């Protein structure tokens, strides 16, 4: 089992946002999470990745049979948890090369693997850039600075490809993408899909799920998963909206 | 600072002989008595076997120093400095030699390691006895040979006084007269040693000149004096200091650096200052009161200051440019980091006197812990300096909520054809940026190092390559323990 979330309650500044959420993700599975604005989807992503200020008041998050409620965010990341941010962050003056190098070195150090040489690293950058069809100029640009909305999202998928996580959470990676970019992102995700890793795809649009076909679809409402089903559920939601589930 | 007055002062100093060259006792003592009197100064000068004019210079500086008070305008707080409790001259003592690195403070070694300093070099820096045949010795020799081939003079200040008295006499005090300020007067009276550098006409110095390679570099310590002259169309890049932490028993440091760029000359002066900053609770640490100034004397000359300031308990330092020649250029690029209880009041003065002169100021202040970091800058454009330009950008970055950042820009534009632009920002490392890095597997300390280096990149890029890499590591190390 990759991820096992049991009765999770999360508060921000004392206000309860997640109110007893359960979710199981196995290796090889893609789970889509849908639901109206403000129901706690990003909060769930933040709780899984260990963001400061998201207090778990009750329940457990198990990752690869390990309880990670209290684990540092960077440790979770090094163990293979990746988040594609809904709003990627700009870091002025830090080049993508430097950023990715630091991240990859941290991971290798954590795993006790030798650090990639400069040449090996750059080769890997080139390879993964092609996967998401990112333009060559990326390397020397500062992290997300001046990137267009679409470029930022592609950049998230690029980083995912570089770090090869076991569990990837994509928080509205499709929003703001034109149809071509959407296909590129989906292609990138599909290329990384394997029997060893799992995906949690947060989205508002069934359209993405045409390209990244989920094994399960969950509907979140008011801090809980209120309905789960197969990929047909997404079509049903597209047609009927969320009201019938409230 | 009134430049004409400056120049007159110097003229007056060098020409007037109002001081009688008194007698001195030739004692076989290696250390001056505690405190500062005329006797102390005669003693120092005699010890160094100085010519008469230099003793006179010192004595005049001392007389002037007696009439003035320590400046209080800086945003700094420290207990009163007891000037009469200081020993102003001690013969350069050999540091106690240690047998092996095992005897060295482990914290120091740890920092060396983080900076990626080689084992041999660690030994030298920490004062461990080393084999006679280490690389740096042969490097030094080749280094000197190359320089002399080009006619470049690079030696200790004392050596220069003996061997090139005419050059020293001509330029010393011409940019920073002893009357300039309290600490400049003090230095002028008691300076121990320092560096002298002269690049002849038309010579492009083929390598970075680093104090590290200077002979007799050991223990110049407390009251250093550097004089750097680039003759017409000469070029030199000069590096001062090193990234390794430097400890010193002396709490008060008051150095002077003077740069002269003749017509068409260019001088790049880079500093990494990493004196002992005191402990986490603000105990100990160096008080660093430095006067650095350069004059772009001839047309089309250029002086560029780049500094990375991470050390010292107190930093008081304003590397400045007097843009006298037409079309001359002054630049100031600074990163000043303060952590724990450190205080820094640093910046620059750009004095535009010539026509079509240009200056650029990029200052990045980073404060953490309980520290205080101030930028103080003056841009003055004289009436005659038509069509001049200044651009200033002063950014402050705060880590945590207990530290302070302050900006004190003074602008004085004396004509209507010139343009002065000033931009200032204050920001914090955002929670979002930190989490973003952490989510990619980077721990919070490394993340801060990364973000801070990104923030300071514009300035770090101005440093010579090999220096820049070390400086980057240094920034990260200085800020260790500033989050948590
Ligand atoms: N820092 C915060 N302080 C207070 N409330 C917050 C904070 N962050 C999120 N919330 C609240 O938590 C709730 C869930 O937010 P969350 O971002 O998880 O929703 P979401 O399902 O991702 O919405 P969307 O589809 O719009 O992205 C919202 O009501 C939001 O206002
Ligand atoms: Mg969201």
XYZ file of C-alpha atoms and ligand atoms in Angstrom:
762
model
C 0.000 0.000 0.000
C 1.417 3.382 -1.006
C -0.821 5.756 0.881
C -3.333 5.038 3.581
C -5.184 7.945 5.098
C -7.376 7.094 8.008
C -9.970 9.396 9.570
C -7.885 12.504 8.915
C -8.839 15.734 10.663
C -6.831 18.822 9.790
C -7.184 22.346 11.159
C -5.726 25.611 9.940
C -5.488 28.267 12.641
C -7.877 26.257 14.769
C -10.459 25.978 12.032
C -11.224 22.408 11.024
C -10.952 21.938 7.246
C -10.613 18.160 6.837
C -13.201 16.344 8.873
C -12.473 12.640 8.844
C -11.093 11.796 5.435
C -10.225 8.273 4.287
C -8.231 7.375 1.186
C -6.182 4.403 0.069
C -3.831 4.547 -2.915
C -2.004 1.444 -4.071
C 1.025 1.210 -6.324
C 0.045 1.427 -9.968
C -3.193 3.343 -9.324
C -4.351 6.763 -10.418
C -6.935 8.452 -8.208
C -8.772 11.562 -9.266
C -10.163 13.900 -6.618
C -12.886 16.305 -7.617
C -15.183 18.575 -5.693
C -16.360 22.163 -5.371
C -14.048 25.054 -4.518
C -13.019 25.302 -0.923
C -13.863 21.761 0.106
C -10.304 20.979 1.199
C -8.567 19.372 -1.792
C -5.435 21.506 -1.556
C -5.555 21.148 2.211
C -5.357 17.398 1.773
C -2.324 17.807 -0.485
C -0.677 20.090 2.080
C -1.346 17.638 4.904
C 0.140 14.721 2.971
C 3.256 16.725 2.148
C 3.633 18.084 5.681
C 3.155 21.784 5.234
C 3.631 23.930 8.309
C 0.398 25.210 9.828
C -1.742 22.279 8.760
C -2.378 20.672 12.082
C -3.470 17.060 12.203
C -5.824 16.899 15.145
C -6.931 13.343 14.610
C -6.256 10.393 12.323
C -3.220 9.031 10.535
C -1.358 9.317 7.275
C 0.555 6.162 6.408
C 3.016 6.207 3.540
C 4.630 2.895 2.554
C 3.600 1.378 5.892
C 5.155 4.254 7.834
C 3.224 6.780 9.930
C 4.273 10.179 8.602
C 2.036 12.557 10.592
C 5.071 14.238 12.168
C 7.658 13.805 9.440
C 9.483 16.845 8.026
C 8.328 17.867 4.560
C 11.770 17.422 3.006
C 12.026 13.930 4.438
C 8.671 12.995 2.935
C 9.852 14.417 -0.367
C 13.066 12.438 -0.253
C 11.038 9.323 0.457
C 9.167 9.858 -2.769
C 6.201 12.146 -2.091
C 5.835 14.856 -4.711
C 3.386 17.720 -5.039
C 2.710 19.561 -8.248
C 1.612 22.895 -6.778
C -1.661 24.548 -7.663
C 0.272 27.826 -7.457
C 3.971 27.209 -8.191
C 6.265 29.566 -6.293
C 8.842 31.945 -7.760
C 12.370 31.957 -6.373
C 14.237 34.927 -7.835
C 17.901 34.499 -8.638
C 17.915 30.716 -8.227
C 18.366 29.020 -11.580
C 16.363 25.934 -12.438
C 19.637 24.067 -12.855
C 20.847 25.008 -9.403
C 17.470 24.284 -7.859
C 17.086 20.866 -9.416
C 20.687 19.983 -8.705
C 20.242 20.822 -5.037
C 17.021 18.831 -4.881
C 18.438 15.794 -6.631
C 21.600 15.861 -4.548
C 19.503 15.973 -1.387
C 17.579 12.947 -2.572
C 20.681 11.000 -3.499
C 22.319 11.879 -0.228
C 19.211 10.720 1.605
C 19.193 7.441 -0.274
C 22.914 6.960 0.155
C 23.462 7.039 -3.593
C 26.421 8.739 -5.243
C 25.765 12.289 -6.361
C 25.390 12.745 -10.109
C 28.290 14.354 -11.901
C 27.655 17.639 -13.662
C 27.526 15.879 -17.009
C 25.133 13.155 -15.865
C 22.917 15.729 -14.287
C 22.688 17.930 -17.374
C 21.950 14.907 -19.520
C 19.080 14.032 -17.266
C 17.781 17.602 -17.439
C 17.773 17.462 -21.226
C 16.013 14.108 -21.308
C 13.250 15.170 -18.956
C 12.771 18.527 -20.581
C 11.943 16.780 -23.811
C 9.371 14.684 -22.061
C 7.331 17.792 -21.265
C 8.420 19.695 -24.344
C 9.958 22.536 -22.386
C 12.085 24.975 -24.333
C 15.850 24.789 -23.976
C 16.154 28.130 -22.213
C 14.787 26.755 -18.956
C 18.153 25.937 -17.337
C 19.364 29.433 -16.602
C 16.031 30.948 -15.749
C 15.119 31.563 -12.150
C 12.643 29.107 -10.680
C 9.207 30.028 -12.038
C 10.132 33.696 -12.332
C 8.402 35.247 -15.271
C 7.044 31.883 -16.404
C 3.619 31.932 -17.998
C 0.854 30.043 -16.219
C 1.213 27.123 -18.594
C 5.005 27.081 -18.324
C 4.763 26.949 -14.570
C 2.575 23.855 -14.717
C 4.822 22.174 -17.248
C 7.742 23.003 -15.015
C 6.065 21.154 -12.153
C 5.741 18.039 -14.289
C 9.323 18.442 -15.419
C 10.458 18.471 -11.782
C 8.353 15.414 -11.116
C 10.073 13.632 -13.980
C 13.470 14.624 -12.579
C 12.713 13.369 -9.079
C 10.761 10.217 -10.045
C 8.486 10.104 -7.016
C 6.574 7.068 -5.813
C 3.535 9.142 -4.958
C 2.711 12.213 -6.973
C -0.088 14.605 -6.094
C -1.088 16.905 -8.930
C -3.095 19.837 -7.635
C -5.040 21.324 -10.542
C -2.129 20.908 -12.875
C -4.604 21.231 -15.738
C -6.076 24.581 -14.830
C -4.855 27.389 -17.023
C -3.520 25.029 -19.680
C -4.542 25.212 -23.320
C -5.483 21.952 -24.980
C -2.015 21.336 -26.443
C -0.273 21.985 -23.137
C -2.806 19.748 -21.451
C -1.890 16.917 -23.798
C 1.805 17.493 -23.159
C 1.313 17.386 -19.405
C -0.803 14.255 -19.669
C 1.754 12.613 -21.892
C 4.419 13.399 -19.316
C 2.363 11.886 -16.525
C 1.489 8.787 -18.536
C 5.132 8.232 -19.403
C 5.923 8.100 -15.703
C 3.078 5.804 -14.753
C 4.230 2.407 -13.668
C 3.285 -0.437 -11.398
C 5.482 1.029 -8.695
C 4.023 4.466 -8.334
C 0.703 6.080 -7.683
C -0.952 9.388 -8.580
C -3.511 11.577 -6.896
C -4.886 13.959 -9.483
C -6.908 16.900 -8.190
C -8.999 18.505 -10.905
C -12.209 20.325 -11.681
C -12.500 19.057 -15.232
C -13.407 15.706 -16.647
C -11.436 16.709 -19.739
C -8.072 15.977 -18.085
C -9.280 12.496 -17.246
C -9.686 11.756 -20.943
C -5.938 11.965 -21.155
C -4.924 10.712 -17.723
C -7.365 7.908 -17.230
C -8.005 7.331 -13.534
C -8.698 4.037 -11.829
C -10.824 5.752 -9.198
C -12.659 9.019 -8.917
C -13.501 10.557 -5.527
C -15.710 13.486 -4.742
C -14.757 15.709 -1.853
C -17.252 17.809 -0.024
C -16.834 19.763 3.188
C -13.614 18.077 4.231
C -14.595 14.513 3.456
C -14.741 12.116 0.553
C -18.455 11.706 0.032
C -18.506 9.480 -3.025
C -16.073 7.214 -4.825
C -16.363 5.343 -8.093
C -14.698 4.459 -11.357
C -13.899 6.861 -14.156
C -17.563 7.040 -15.164
C -18.220 9.052 -12.019
C -16.373 11.969 -13.561
C -18.789 12.019 -16.493
C -21.718 11.888 -14.140
C -20.326 14.893 -12.229
C -19.772 16.795 -15.434
C -23.399 16.256 -16.313
C -25.130 16.683 -12.954
C -22.805 18.942 -10.958
C -22.222 18.374 -7.244
C -25.616 19.256 -5.750
C -26.991 15.726 -5.735
C -24.104 14.631 -3.481
C -24.489 17.239 -0.763
C 32.862 65.374 1.791
C 34.195 68.405 0.041
C 36.683 67.153 -2.454
C 38.492 70.427 -3.024
C 38.998 70.804 0.664
C 40.328 67.256 0.763
C 42.866 68.002 -1.861
C 43.953 71.150 -0.082
C 44.353 69.278 3.144
C 46.671 66.851 1.535
C 48.690 69.530 -0.050
C 49.024 71.192 3.270
C 50.067 67.999 4.976
C 52.723 67.095 2.547
C 54.240 70.535 2.277
C 54.113 71.974 5.745
C 56.851 71.081 8.169
C 55.546 72.605 11.295
C 56.487 69.610 13.336
C 59.912 69.320 14.761
C 61.418 65.963 14.261
C 61.990 65.153 17.881
C 64.228 62.606 19.358
C 63.139 59.086 20.120
C 64.493 56.463 22.408
C 65.830 53.504 20.627
C 64.751 50.829 23.017
C 64.939 47.169 22.338
C 61.324 46.661 23.126
C 58.904 44.800 20.961
C 55.725 46.179 22.377
C 54.653 49.724 22.932
C 53.327 50.796 26.294
C 49.570 50.682 26.685
C 47.755 53.744 25.451
C 48.260 56.357 22.789
C 50.562 59.352 23.169
C 52.977 61.123 20.901
C 55.631 58.855 22.329
C 53.746 55.801 21.124
C 53.726 57.169 17.628
C 57.410 58.036 17.620
C 58.044 54.556 18.922
C 56.057 52.907 16.131
C 57.672 55.022 13.467
C 61.150 54.358 14.816
C 60.497 50.655 15.044
C 59.579 50.686 11.411
C 62.540 52.818 10.510
C 60.342 55.317 8.755
C 61.424 58.474 6.951
C 60.789 61.802 8.562
C 57.846 62.792 6.413
C 55.927 59.736 7.454
C 56.474 60.371 11.137
C 55.220 63.890 10.573
C 52.173 62.568 8.828
C 51.456 60.284 11.742
C 51.948 63.002 14.334
C 49.673 65.416 12.546
C 47.037 62.771 12.295
C 47.387 62.138 15.995
C 47.108 65.810 16.896
C 43.984 66.005 14.835
C 42.559 62.828 16.347
C 42.915 64.355 19.811
C 40.598 67.170 18.823
C 37.735 65.056 17.488
C 35.141 62.661 18.793
C 34.005 59.240 17.748
C 31.093 59.589 15.293
C 27.679 58.758 16.687
C 25.474 59.058 13.630
C 25.625 55.400 12.647
C 22.838 53.033 13.618
C 25.157 51.112 15.928
C 25.347 50.473 19.627
C 28.393 49.369 21.532
C 30.016 50.020 24.868
C 32.564 52.869 24.780
C 35.883 51.921 23.232
C 38.722 52.619 25.648
C 41.381 53.954 23.336
C 43.925 54.355 26.093
C 43.648 50.674 27.017
C 44.885 49.450 23.666
C 48.424 48.443 22.804
C 49.154 50.167 19.516
C 52.270 48.373 18.507
C 53.461 44.841 18.948
C 56.168 43.443 16.743
C 54.643 40.909 14.364
C 54.673 37.855 16.552
C 54.659 34.400 15.149
C 51.408 32.765 15.975
C 51.752 29.862 18.330
C 52.335 26.960 16.020
C 50.124 23.998 16.554
C 51.312 20.478 15.981
C 48.314 19.130 14.144
C 44.758 19.925 13.181
C 43.607 18.030 16.278
C 44.552 21.056 18.342
C 42.356 23.389 16.340
C 38.919 24.512 17.465
C 36.574 21.881 15.978
C 33.994 24.533 15.123
C 36.556 26.309 12.969
C 37.474 23.074 11.227
C 33.846 22.363 10.602
C 33.485 25.706 8.840
C 36.598 25.063 6.781
C 35.105 21.786 5.687
C 31.828 23.376 4.706
C 33.694 25.968 2.687
C 35.507 23.195 0.867
C 38.972 24.436 1.857
C 41.716 21.903 1.200
C 43.413 20.190 4.109
C 46.777 21.843 3.461
C 45.176 25.232 3.297
C 43.210 24.532 6.473
C 46.483 23.942 8.234
C 47.944 27.218 7.043
C 44.864 29.173 8.024
C 44.637 27.590 11.441
C 48.333 28.092 12.122
C 49.426 24.485 12.028
C 53.050 23.823 11.147
C 53.237 22.746 7.526
C 55.874 21.158 5.367
C 58.091 23.580 3.527
C 57.038 22.232 0.171
C 53.381 22.935 -0.043
C 51.817 24.117 -3.227
C 51.071 27.627 -2.133
C 54.740 28.431 -1.647
C 55.629 27.638 -5.222
C 52.470 29.344 -6.356
C 53.585 32.451 -4.529
C 56.957 32.425 -6.222
C 55.604 32.076 -9.739
C 53.075 34.692 -8.860
C 55.761 37.229 -7.933
C 57.820 36.501 -10.993
C 54.891 37.072 -13.316
C 54.044 40.350 -11.647
C 57.543 41.769 -11.778
C 57.760 40.908 -15.456
C 54.923 43.382 -15.974
C 56.481 45.980 -13.722
C 53.706 45.600 -11.168
C 54.581 46.410 -7.599
C 52.733 44.386 -5.000
C 54.221 44.362 -1.530
C 53.583 45.207 2.085
C 53.043 48.826 2.953
C 56.203 48.939 5.085
C 58.272 47.578 2.252
C 56.823 50.182 -0.067
C 57.717 52.957 2.350
C 61.338 51.815 2.237
C 61.602 50.972 -1.437
C 59.158 53.243 -3.220
C 58.938 56.254 -0.908
C 58.188 58.633 -3.760
C 55.102 56.711 -4.827
C 53.851 56.304 -1.292
C 54.438 59.928 -0.511
C 52.675 61.035 -3.640
C 49.516 59.053 -3.095
C 49.136 58.242 0.595
C 46.418 60.328 2.198
C 45.426 61.815 -1.131
C 42.058 60.061 -1.120
C 41.469 59.524 2.568
C 43.133 62.427 4.346
C 43.682 61.909 8.035
C 41.125 64.597 8.703
C 38.461 62.578 7.031
C 37.030 60.998 10.129
C 37.859 59.821 13.605
C 38.939 56.333 12.601
C 40.889 57.532 9.594
C 42.806 59.881 11.873
C 43.471 57.053 14.293
C 44.674 54.759 11.541
C 46.867 57.453 10.049
C 48.530 57.933 13.399
C 49.159 54.327 14.295
C 48.805 52.113 11.207
C 50.857 49.000 11.456
C 51.176 47.677 7.956
C 49.116 46.694 4.945
C 49.425 46.379 1.210
C 50.771 48.528 -1.538
C 50.080 47.991 -5.183
C 51.086 49.926 -8.261
C 50.133 49.043 -11.816
C 52.173 50.949 -14.394
C 50.765 52.758 -17.385
C 48.948 50.609 -19.868
C 49.474 47.366 -17.958
C 46.606 44.944 -17.659
C 47.393 42.943 -14.550
C 47.262 39.351 -15.802
C 45.913 37.801 -12.605
C 43.699 38.554 -9.664
C 45.824 40.157 -6.989
C 44.970 38.564 -3.720
C 46.202 39.532 -0.280
C 46.462 35.818 0.246
C 49.510 35.807 -1.978
C 51.072 38.885 -0.520
C 54.330 38.307 1.228
C 54.419 39.224 4.919
C 50.686 39.029 5.062
C 50.638 37.617 8.568
C 49.504 39.740 11.475
C 49.078 43.082 9.797
C 46.022 43.098 11.955
C 44.365 45.934 13.598
C 45.265 49.120 11.763
C 45.847 48.115 8.187
C 46.483 50.490 5.371
C 46.150 49.690 1.711
C 47.178 51.896 -1.165
C 46.365 50.873 -4.689
C 47.394 52.931 -7.683
C 46.428 52.174 -11.265
C 48.315 54.419 -13.611
C 46.883 55.520 -16.962
C 45.038 52.799 -18.848
C 46.034 50.147 -16.335
C 43.702 47.433 -15.115
C 43.694 45.430 -11.928
C 41.332 43.196 -10.019
C 42.199 43.044 -6.354
C 40.861 40.612 -3.754
C 40.924 41.345 -0.078
C 40.255 38.926 2.710
C 39.198 35.347 2.537
C 36.073 33.390 3.249
C 37.580 31.391 6.077
C 36.620 32.793 9.471
C 39.341 35.023 10.842
C 39.945 35.409 14.507
C 41.898 38.173 16.113
C 42.605 39.047 19.715
C 42.167 42.715 18.930
C 38.644 43.920 19.195
C 39.044 47.229 17.403
C 39.918 47.304 13.736
C 40.261 50.569 11.851
C 41.628 50.111 8.357
C 42.075 52.486 5.458
C 41.983 51.606 1.792
C 42.803 54.202 -0.849
C 42.488 53.673 -4.566
C 43.696 55.964 -7.284
C 42.641 55.389 -10.866
C 44.369 57.616 -13.378
C 42.896 58.352 -16.795
C 41.523 55.299 -18.532
C 42.399 52.999 -15.628
C 40.069 50.445 -14.130
C 40.205 48.988 -10.642
C 37.987 46.198 -9.389
C 38.235 45.783 -5.649
C 36.521 42.772 -4.098
C 36.282 42.044 -0.412
C 35.031 39.155 1.596
C 34.973 40.196 5.214
C 34.570 37.395 7.702
C 36.066 38.561 10.969
C 34.895 36.856 14.120
C 31.316 38.073 14.699
C 31.034 37.173 18.368
C 29.034 34.314 19.764
C 25.320 33.624 19.461
C 24.601 35.834 22.455
C 26.514 38.783 21.084
C 29.586 38.359 23.264
C 32.937 39.262 21.758
C 33.540 39.879 18.114
C 35.447 42.429 16.114
C 34.487 46.095 15.814
C 35.336 46.946 12.254
C 35.543 50.656 11.402
C 36.913 50.942 7.900
C 37.433 53.886 5.591
C 37.618 52.871 1.963
C 37.640 55.342 -0.835
C 38.759 55.550 -4.397
C 39.233 58.432 -6.725
C 38.632 58.214 -10.439
C 41.184 60.885 -11.034
C 41.434 60.840 -14.785
C 38.871 60.840 -17.541
C 37.296 57.528 -18.459
C 38.529 55.803 -15.346
C 36.510 53.300 -13.361
C 36.433 51.969 -9.827
C 34.249 49.108 -8.808
C 33.767 47.959 -5.206
C 32.268 44.577 -4.512
C 31.883 43.442 -0.945
C 30.489 40.475 0.885
C 30.263 41.329 4.549
C 29.426 38.473 6.854
C 31.676 38.838 9.864
C 32.410 41.289 12.712
C 30.204 42.214 15.623
C 30.087 45.765 14.266
C 30.688 46.845 10.710
C 31.066 50.532 9.868
C 32.123 50.815 6.303
C 31.321 52.956 3.254
C 33.522 52.181 0.259
C 33.168 55.296 -1.847
C 34.106 56.801 -5.172
C 35.082 60.305 -6.060
C 34.305 60.645 -9.737
C 36.600 63.457 -10.659
C 37.490 62.603 -14.230
C 34.930 63.222 -16.952
C 33.149 60.057 -18.073
C 34.412 58.208 -15.048
C 32.409 55.372 -13.508
C 31.900 54.283 -9.913
C 30.230 51.067 -8.840
C 29.299 49.586 -5.508
C 27.955 46.077 -5.141
C 27.349 44.889 -1.634
C 25.924 41.974 0.266
C 25.883 42.444 4.004
C 24.612 39.650 6.194
C 23.984 39.966 9.889
C 22.861 37.220 12.236
C 22.480 36.836 16.004
C 23.468 40.190 17.559
C 25.652 41.514 14.738
C 25.277 45.128 13.640
C 26.208 46.531 10.277
C 25.988 50.116 9.072
C 27.371 50.052 5.584
C 26.892 51.645 2.202
C 28.689 53.999 -0.069
C 29.216 57.551 -1.219
C 29.301 58.477 -4.853
C 30.628 61.955 -5.364
C 30.178 63.124 -8.942
C 32.524 65.941 -9.844
C 33.299 65.295 -13.501
C 30.942 65.626 -16.428
C 29.112 62.579 -17.773
C 30.030 60.526 -14.744
C 28.064 57.420 -13.876
C 27.538 55.464 -10.717
C 25.679 52.307 -9.818
C 24.827 51.120 -6.341
C 23.418 47.672 -5.687
C 23.070 46.849 -2.025
C 21.579 43.683 -0.586
C 21.146 43.571 3.146
C 20.167 40.337 4.834
C 19.298 40.302 8.506
C 18.525 37.389 10.770
C 18.332 36.713 14.497
C 18.449 39.879 16.612
C 20.745 41.689 14.252
C 20.566 45.143 12.739
C 21.525 45.947 9.189
C 21.570 49.469 7.788
C 22.300 50.782 4.360
C 23.624 54.337 4.322
C 24.357 55.838 0.983
C 25.110 59.255 -0.361
C 24.896 60.349 -3.938
C 26.148 63.831 -4.569
C 26.262 65.417 -7.944
C 28.236 68.624 -8.107
C 27.000 71.568 -10.076
C 29.659 71.106 -12.727
C 29.020 67.390 -13.128
C 26.542 67.809 -15.911
C 24.858 64.822 -17.573
C 25.709 62.521 -14.721
C 23.752 59.506 -13.685
C 23.247 57.408 -10.641
C 21.186 54.320 -10.186
C 20.731 52.919 -6.693
C 18.954 49.776 -5.694
C 18.841 48.908 -2.011
C 17.108 45.733 -0.998
C 16.647 44.318 2.454
C 15.716 40.777 3.276
C 14.509 39.849 6.714
C 14.658 36.402 8.232
C 12.468 36.285 11.276
C 10.829 39.150 13.096
C 13.411 40.175 15.698
C 15.951 41.676 13.318
C 16.022 45.117 11.770
C 16.734 46.594 8.354
C 17.140 50.310 7.743
C 17.884 52.406 4.703
C 19.329 55.899 4.835
C 19.763 57.339 1.367
C 21.053 60.893 1.016
C 20.710 62.410 -2.412
C 22.016 65.766 -3.483
C 21.756 66.563 -7.156
C 23.382 69.878 -7.998
C 22.369 70.292 -11.610
C 19.405 69.707 -13.857
C 20.960 67.595 -16.567
C 21.753 64.734 -14.226
C 19.493 61.877 -13.224
C 19.409 60.087 -9.907
C 17.283 56.996 -9.491
C 16.737 55.256 -6.209
C 14.814 52.054 -5.589
C 14.405 50.266 -2.307
C 12.590 47.116 -1.282
C 12.162 45.151 1.896
C 11.087 41.546 1.774
C 10.933 38.414 3.822
C 11.688 34.875 2.846
C 8.187 33.637 2.302
C 6.747 30.559 3.872
C 5.715 29.563 0.350
C 9.274 29.635 -0.963
C 10.558 27.644 1.971
C 7.886 25.000 1.638
C 8.378 24.781 -2.104
C 12.052 23.964 -1.579
C 11.315 21.539 1.216
C 8.751 19.778 -0.926
C 11.541 19.145 -3.395
C 13.582 17.468 -0.662
C 15.752 20.428 0.341
C 16.021 20.930 4.109
C 15.158 24.314 5.570
C 18.756 25.455 6.145
C 19.816 24.584 2.631
C 16.640 26.197 1.357
C 17.481 29.453 3.103
C 20.997 29.316 1.701
C 19.573 28.813 -1.754
C 16.996 31.586 -1.508
C 19.456 34.053 0.024
C 22.059 33.320 -2.624
C 19.447 33.855 -5.290
C 18.573 37.134 -3.676
C 22.203 38.247 -3.625
C 23.042 36.855 -7.043
C 23.426 40.190 -8.792
C 26.239 41.076 -6.426
C 27.842 37.646 -6.158
C 28.069 37.571 -9.946
C 30.456 40.503 -9.736
C 32.975 38.521 -7.741
C 35.776 36.654 -9.478
C 34.650 33.063 -10.116
C 36.583 31.130 -7.504
C 35.707 33.702 -4.873
C 32.028 33.633 -5.787
C 31.646 29.930 -5.140
C 33.140 30.242 -1.681
C 31.140 33.352 -0.950
C 27.936 31.489 -1.741
C 28.766 28.805 0.767
C 29.745 31.464 3.250
C 26.338 33.140 3.074
C 24.614 29.859 3.799
C 26.925 29.100 6.712
C 26.505 32.551 8.229
C 22.768 32.085 8.323
C 22.860 28.620 9.845
C 20.552 28.350 12.785
C 18.555 31.379 11.725
C 15.404 29.332 11.181
C 13.819 26.740 13.323
N -4.256 29.560 5.606
C -5.580 29.429 5.720
N -6.227 30.041 6.727
C -7.574 29.912 6.872
N -8.321 29.182 6.052
C -7.735 28.550 5.034
C -6.333 28.626 4.812
N -6.029 27.887 3.747
C -7.187 27.358 3.309
N -8.209 27.755 4.084
C -9.615 27.419 3.913
O -9.727 26.010 3.862
C -10.752 25.662 2.974
C -10.256 24.628 1.992
O -9.304 25.225 1.154
P -8.565 24.404 0.015
O -7.573 25.311 -0.599
O -8.087 23.131 0.573
O -9.774 24.149 -0.999
P -9.770 23.450 -2.416
O -10.690 22.330 -2.334
O -8.390 23.150 -2.839
O -10.368 24.600 -3.314
P -10.088 24.994 -4.854
O -10.857 24.015 -5.670
O -10.650 26.356 -4.964
O -8.619 24.929 -5.075
C -11.247 26.942 2.314
O -12.421 27.350 2.978
C -10.130 27.912 2.596
O -10.626 29.220 2.702
Mg -7.094 23.881 -4.303
